[in-house]
C-alpha positions as a printed NumPy array, in Angstrom:
array([[ 86.898,  90.911,  76.286],
       [ 88.614,  93.69 ,  78.118],
       [ 89.256,  94.116,  81.288],
       [ 86.521,  96.787,  81.461],
       [ 83.495,  94.505,  80.042],
       [ 84.37 ,  92.299,  82.581],
       [ 84.364,  94.209,  85.353],
       [ 80.874,  95.627,  83.885],
       [ 79.462,  92.013,  84.193],
       [ 80.153,  91.982,  88.128],
       [ 77.259,  92.398,  90.191],
       [ 78.905,  93.529,  93.157],
       [ 79.988,  96.398,  90.483],
       [ 77.267,  97.685,  89.345],
       [ 77.377, 101.353,  88.044],
       [ 80.531, 102.133,  89.439],
       [ 82.26 , 105.085,  89.062],
       [ 86.142, 105.032,  88.914],
       [ 88.037, 102.147,  87.294],
       [ 92.108, 102.4  ,  88.055],
       [ 94.326,  99.835,  86.809],
       [ 97.4  ,  98.725,  90.248],
       [100.464,  98.3  ,  88.338],
       [102.263,  97.438,  91.478],
       [103.928,  94.088,  92.398],
       [105.815,  90.811,  90.215],
       [102.018,  89.287,  89.929],
       [101.206,  87.889,  86.528],
       [ 97.413,  89.15 ,  87.428],
       [ 95.702,  92.463,  86.519],
       [ 94.949,  94.087,  89.468],
       [ 92.208,  96.842,  89.937],
       [ 90.699,  99.834,  92.363],
       [ 87.143,  99.821,  91.09 ],
       [ 84.903, 102.701,  93.12 ],
       [ 80.788, 102.157,  93.497],
       [ 79.449, 104.969,  94.973],
       [ 82.029, 105.619,  98.345],
       [ 82.979, 101.671,  98.461],
       [ 86.159, 101.004,  97.094],
       [ 86.525,  97.439,  95.85 ],
       [ 90.108,  95.993,  94.59 ],
       [ 89.718,  92.966,  91.593],
       [ 92.154,  90.657,  90.184],
       [ 91.589,  88.907,  86.966],
       [ 93.744,  86.083,  86.493],
       [ 93.831,  83.27 ,  84.328],
       [ 92.056,  79.85 ,  84.749],
       [ 95.235,  77.882,  84.597],
       [ 95.241,  79.544,  88.526],
       [ 91.58 ,  78.92 ,  88.998],
       [ 92.054,  76.255,  92.003],
       [ 94.637,  78.508,  93.899],
       [ 92.697,  81.539,  93.247],
       [ 89.533,  79.521,  94.578],
       [ 91.311,  78.456,  97.58 ],
       [ 92.529,  82.135,  98.241],
       [ 88.924,  84.029,  98.406],
       [ 87.345,  80.514, 100.741],
       [ 90.686,  81.374, 102.937],
       [ 89.985,  84.752, 102.81 ],
       [ 86.59 ,  84.123, 104.237],
       [ 88.137,  81.823, 107.122],
       [ 90.674,  84.657, 107.91 ],
       [ 87.327,  87.128, 108.65 ],
       [ 85.953,  84.011, 110.754],
       [ 89.422,  84.169, 112.512],
       [ 89.18 ,  88.121, 113.183],
       [ 91.662,  88.309, 110.656],
       [ 92.085,  92.115, 109.434],
       [ 92.07 ,  92.305, 105.704],
       [ 90.7  ,  91.724, 102.517],
       [ 86.703,  90.767, 102.625],
       [ 86.097,  88.282, 100.212],
       [ 83.05 ,  89.729,  98.156],
       [ 82.384,  87.466,  94.942],
       [ 84.864,  85.201,  93.2  ],
       [ 83.54 ,  84.612,  89.486],
       [ 84.617,  82.369,  86.285],
       [ 84.85 ,  83.421,  82.85 ],
       [ 85.513,  80.858,  80.666],
       [ 85.085,  82.605,  77.048],
       [ 87.962,  85.17 ,  78.948],
       [ 89.938,  82.482,  80.433],
       [ 89.693,  84.559,  83.555],
       [ 88.643,  84.233,  86.888],
       [ 87.141,  87.474,  88.769],
       [ 88.01 ,  87.849,  92.352],
       [ 86.096,  91.084,  94.104],
       [ 87.473,  91.685,  97.853],
       [ 86.835,  94.916,  99.9  ],
       [ 89.526,  97.783,  99.523],
       [ 91.722,  98.42 , 102.638],
       [ 92.188, 101.734, 103.125],
       [ 95.315, 103.733, 104.323],
       [ 98.996, 103.375, 103.773],
       [101.454, 100.56 , 103.448],
       [103.875, 100.516, 106.379],
       [107.047, 100.734, 104.59 ],
       [106.145, 104.111, 103.196],
       [106.079, 105.655, 106.147],
       [107.612, 103.882, 109.131],
       [110.129, 106.334, 109.154],
       [107.984, 108.792, 110.466],
       [106.588, 106.178, 113.204],
       [108.654, 107.102, 116.656],
       [110.585, 103.988, 117.843],
       [107.641, 102.982, 120.372],
       [105.739, 103.432, 117.42 ],
       [107.31 , 101.359, 115.158],
       [107.338,  98.814, 118.278],
       [103.654,  98.733, 118.647],
       [103.105,  98.252, 115.081],
       [105.125,  95.331, 115.483],
       [103.096,  93.683, 118.187],
       [100.157,  94.388, 116.707],
       [101.396,  92.449, 113.592],
       [102.847,  89.768, 115.348],
       [ 99.372,  89.11 , 117.542],
       [ 97.677,  89.082, 113.341],
       [100.734,  86.693, 112.657],
       [ 99.336,  84.586, 115.337],
       [ 95.743,  84.002, 114.143],
       [ 96.594,  83.658, 110.094],
       [ 98.429,  80.407, 111.198],
       [ 95.139,  79.575, 113.026],
       [ 93.361,  79.116, 110.039],
       [ 93.489,  75.433, 109.184],
       [ 95.689,  75.131, 106.193],
       [ 93.844,  73.714, 102.619],
       [ 96.315,  70.776, 102.454],
       [ 99.298,  68.711, 104.749],
       [102.745,  68.541, 103.43 ],
       [105.616,  66.63 , 104.058],
       [107.563,  69.824, 105.213],
       [110.651,  68.564, 105.486],
       [110.718,  66.955, 102.454],
       [109.594,  70.232, 100.49 ],
       [112.081,  72.525, 102.287],
       [114.841,  70.412, 100.763],
       [113.765,  70.049,  96.985],
       [113.767,  73.807,  97.068],
       [116.644,  74.685,  98.679],
       [118.324,  71.734,  96.541],
       [116.936,  73.669,  93.574],
       [118.36 ,  77.173,  94.765],
       [121.356,  75.798,  95.468],
       [121.849,  73.856,  91.802],
       [121.062,  77.579,  90.563],
       [123.389,  79.727,  92.693],
       [126.561,  77.164,  91.84 ],
       [125.695,  77.479,  88.222],
       [125.738,  81.582,  88.324],
       [128.741,  83.699,  88.57 ],
       [128.552,  85.268,  91.465],
       [129.902,  83.111,  94.725],
       [129.909,  84.278,  98.473],
       [132.595,  84.926, 100.69 ],
       [130.846,  83.09 , 103.154],
       [129.596,  79.98 , 100.848],
       [131.37 ,  77.036, 102.995],
       [130.891,  78.642, 106.789],
       [126.774,  79.337, 105.577],
       [126.605,  75.861, 103.924],
       [128.095,  74.204, 106.845],
       [125.328,  75.702, 109.001],
       [122.537,  75.052, 107.174],
       [123.302,  71.224, 106.593],
       [123.88 ,  71.057, 110.45 ],
       [120.423,  72.089, 111.321],
       [118.229,  70.936, 108.372],
       [117.258,  68.391, 110.763],
       [114.887,  70.929, 112.162],
       [112.853,  70.429, 109.545],
       [111.836,  66.941, 110.362],
       [108.098,  67.312, 112.573],
       [107.879,  70.594, 111.975],
       [103.673,  71.795, 112.363],
       [101.822,  72.436, 109.57 ],
       [ 99.395,  76.053, 109.12 ],
       [ 98.618,  78.244, 106.991],
       [101.512,  81.195, 106.01 ],
       [100.947,  84.084, 104.426],
       [104.567,  83.195, 102.841],
       [105.425,  87.412, 102.087],
       [104.923,  89.189, 105.408],
       [107.043,  92.371, 105.569],
       [106.126,  95.936, 105.998],
       [104.902,  96.221, 103.007],
       [101.652,  94.421, 103.323],
       [101.124,  95.848, 106.902],
       [ 98.974,  98.272, 106.168],
       [ 98.561, 101.667, 108.438],
       [ 95.813, 104.211, 109.696],
       [ 97.601, 106.721, 111.07 ],
       [100.577, 105.504, 112.633],
       [ 98.798, 102.478, 114.06 ],
       [ 98.205,  98.807, 112.477],
       [ 95.282,  98.776, 110.051],
       [ 95.044,  95.334, 108.273],
       [ 97.485,  93.041, 105.987],
       [ 97.113,  92.663, 102.483],
       [ 98.258,  90.307,  99.562],
       [ 96.994,  86.44 , 100.568],
       [ 97.423,  85.541,  96.867],
       [101.098,  84.248,  97.62 ],
       [ 99.576,  81.863, 100.42 ],
       [101.149,  78.961, 100.937],
       [101.187,  76.031, 104.084],
       [103.97 ,  75.075, 106.466],
       [106.065,  75.882, 109.611],
       [104.739,  78.628, 111.151],
       [108.143,  80.012, 111.868],
       [109.238,  80.125, 107.887],
       [106.357,  83.403, 108.281],
       [109.458,  85.758, 110.162],
       [112.08 ,  85.116, 107.753],
       [111.163,  88.428, 105.939],
       [111.745,  89.868, 109.087],
       [115.502,  89.011, 108.232],
       [115.551,  89.837, 105.103],
       [113.512,  93.002, 104.433],
       [111.696,  94.505, 107.465],
       [115.014,  94.19 , 110.166],
       [116.811,  96.951, 107.733],
       [113.792,  99.274, 107.964],
       [112.945,  99.214, 111.671],
       [114.464,  97.391, 114.206],
       [111.862,  98.287, 116.674],
       [108.855,  96.742, 114.481],
       [110.891,  93.231, 114.294],
       [111.562,  93.104, 117.847],
       [107.697,  93.59 , 118.294],
       [106.542,  91.085, 115.612],
       [107.936,  88.732, 117.424],
       [106.863,  90.166, 120.854],
       [103.329,  90.112, 119.728],
       [103.543,  86.486, 117.979],
       [104.729,  84.967, 121.543],
       [102.868,  84.955, 124.675],
       [106.545,  84.667, 126.619],
       [110.126,  85.122, 125.392],
       [110.571,  82.729, 122.364],
       [112.819,  79.478, 122.788],
       [115.817,  78.113, 121.668],
       [113.609,  75.664, 118.765],
       [112.655,  79.159, 117.698],
       [115.841,  81.089, 117.187],
       [117.681,  78.224, 115.251],
       [114.763,  77.316, 112.894],
       [114.733,  81.734, 112.315],
       [118.535,  81.323, 111.725],
       [117.749,  78.276, 109.362],
       [115.424,  79.787, 107.597],
       [117.898,  83.068, 107.131],
       [120.257,  81.258, 105.981],
       [118.464,  79.378, 103.376],
       [116.996,  82.463, 102.201],
       [120.234,  84.291, 101.287],
       [121.162,  81.9  ,  98.205],
       [117.102,  81.97 ,  96.826],
       [117.456,  85.859,  97.246],
       [120.421,  85.884,  95.007],
       [119.174,  83.027,  92.321],
       [115.96 ,  85.124,  92.127],
       [117.131,  88.495,  91.893],
       [119.777,  87.404,  89.657],
       [116.96 ,  85.594,  87.355],
       [113.767,  88.033,  87.82 ],
       [115.23 ,  91.47 ,  88.664],
       [118.719,  92.124,  88.142],
       [118.988,  95.887,  88.47 ],
       [118.155,  95.415,  91.905],
       [121.014,  93.103,  92.722],
       [123.251,  95.407,  94.906],
       [120.149,  96.298,  96.631],
       [119.358,  92.019,  97.447],
       [123.51 ,  91.982,  98.378],
       [123.239,  95.021, 100.626],
       [120.357,  92.924, 102.447],
       [122.191,  89.427, 102.828],
       [125.111,  91.107, 103.701],
       [122.841,  92.455, 106.683],
       [122.273,  88.775, 107.382],
       [125.302,  87.869, 107.603],
       [126.974,  90.199, 110.026],
       [123.842,  89.927, 112.177],
       [124.727,  86.465, 112.758],
       [127.815,  87.048, 112.608],
       [128.587,  84.691, 109.77 ],
       [125.927,  82.155, 111.173],
       [128.197,  81.585, 113.884],
       [125.094,  83.02 , 116.764],
       [121.577,  81.904, 116.399],
       [120.247,  84.539, 117.945],
       [120.655,  87.583, 115.622],
       [122.28 ,  90.662, 117.615],
       [119.57 ,  93.111, 117.389],
       [117.244,  91.337, 119.302],
       [120.163,  89.225, 121.076],
       [121.384,  92.697, 122.477],
       [117.93 ,  94.397, 123.029],
       [118.971,  97.514, 120.241],
       [115.037,  98.698, 121.243],
       [113.549,  98.149, 124.773],
       [109.947,  98.95 , 124.542]])
């Protein structure tokens, strides 16, 4: 059964006038932008092997709406056993991804965009997680897997020994961390703007559960290179007062750990972008003076003051 035939059977999309496939992103799902009258919807077709995760995602979107999070509104979720797919229909969040316009914004506008995003991230972390995990065990297992793969790779970081010493020293911080819902890919590419202001966050399909501070690792890996004012705003918006030392220690730990996972993931899945990944990694190392410093230089030295 082809995608158009499946979409025709969805009650909320009867009489649709336009169907456009979306090819952006790394997800194995098929995504379509469907227009009914003057309303646009996002349809995600997933293999039934992912049904459990997609069903939970749909429920989470409903819970996020109750929490006041501005994201896709859950419309319906349907199984098509013969086609071996599920179809999730959600509202389409209009306007522009922030990473496409961030350089057009003034420093003040970038900061206030981050401020709004940080407040929204705090709301996301108020939603009850769909399961409870042992954070320390989960993270140690993931890191061990990535580290073994990295050690078998031809590329080795010159700063490897110092970085590993820092990680090993700070791993005890993973004990007894709170467990919340995580967006797990919270960065400017998933922040939607209307004009120059915040309009919502998308792509909860990669949701996870764990330490809420882990949702800040993309500041170090992606957003910092695009906008320091945004990054400062996201942190300030999330916290009602200055972040404490525990936040910065965990922020630095997760930034350090993501160096190895980024090398492994990029070499395996997107080798053509490896030079770009190395540029971002070297920026992380510089920001933390090869992890002699917990707090990144762009925040510690107030490189932007609102």
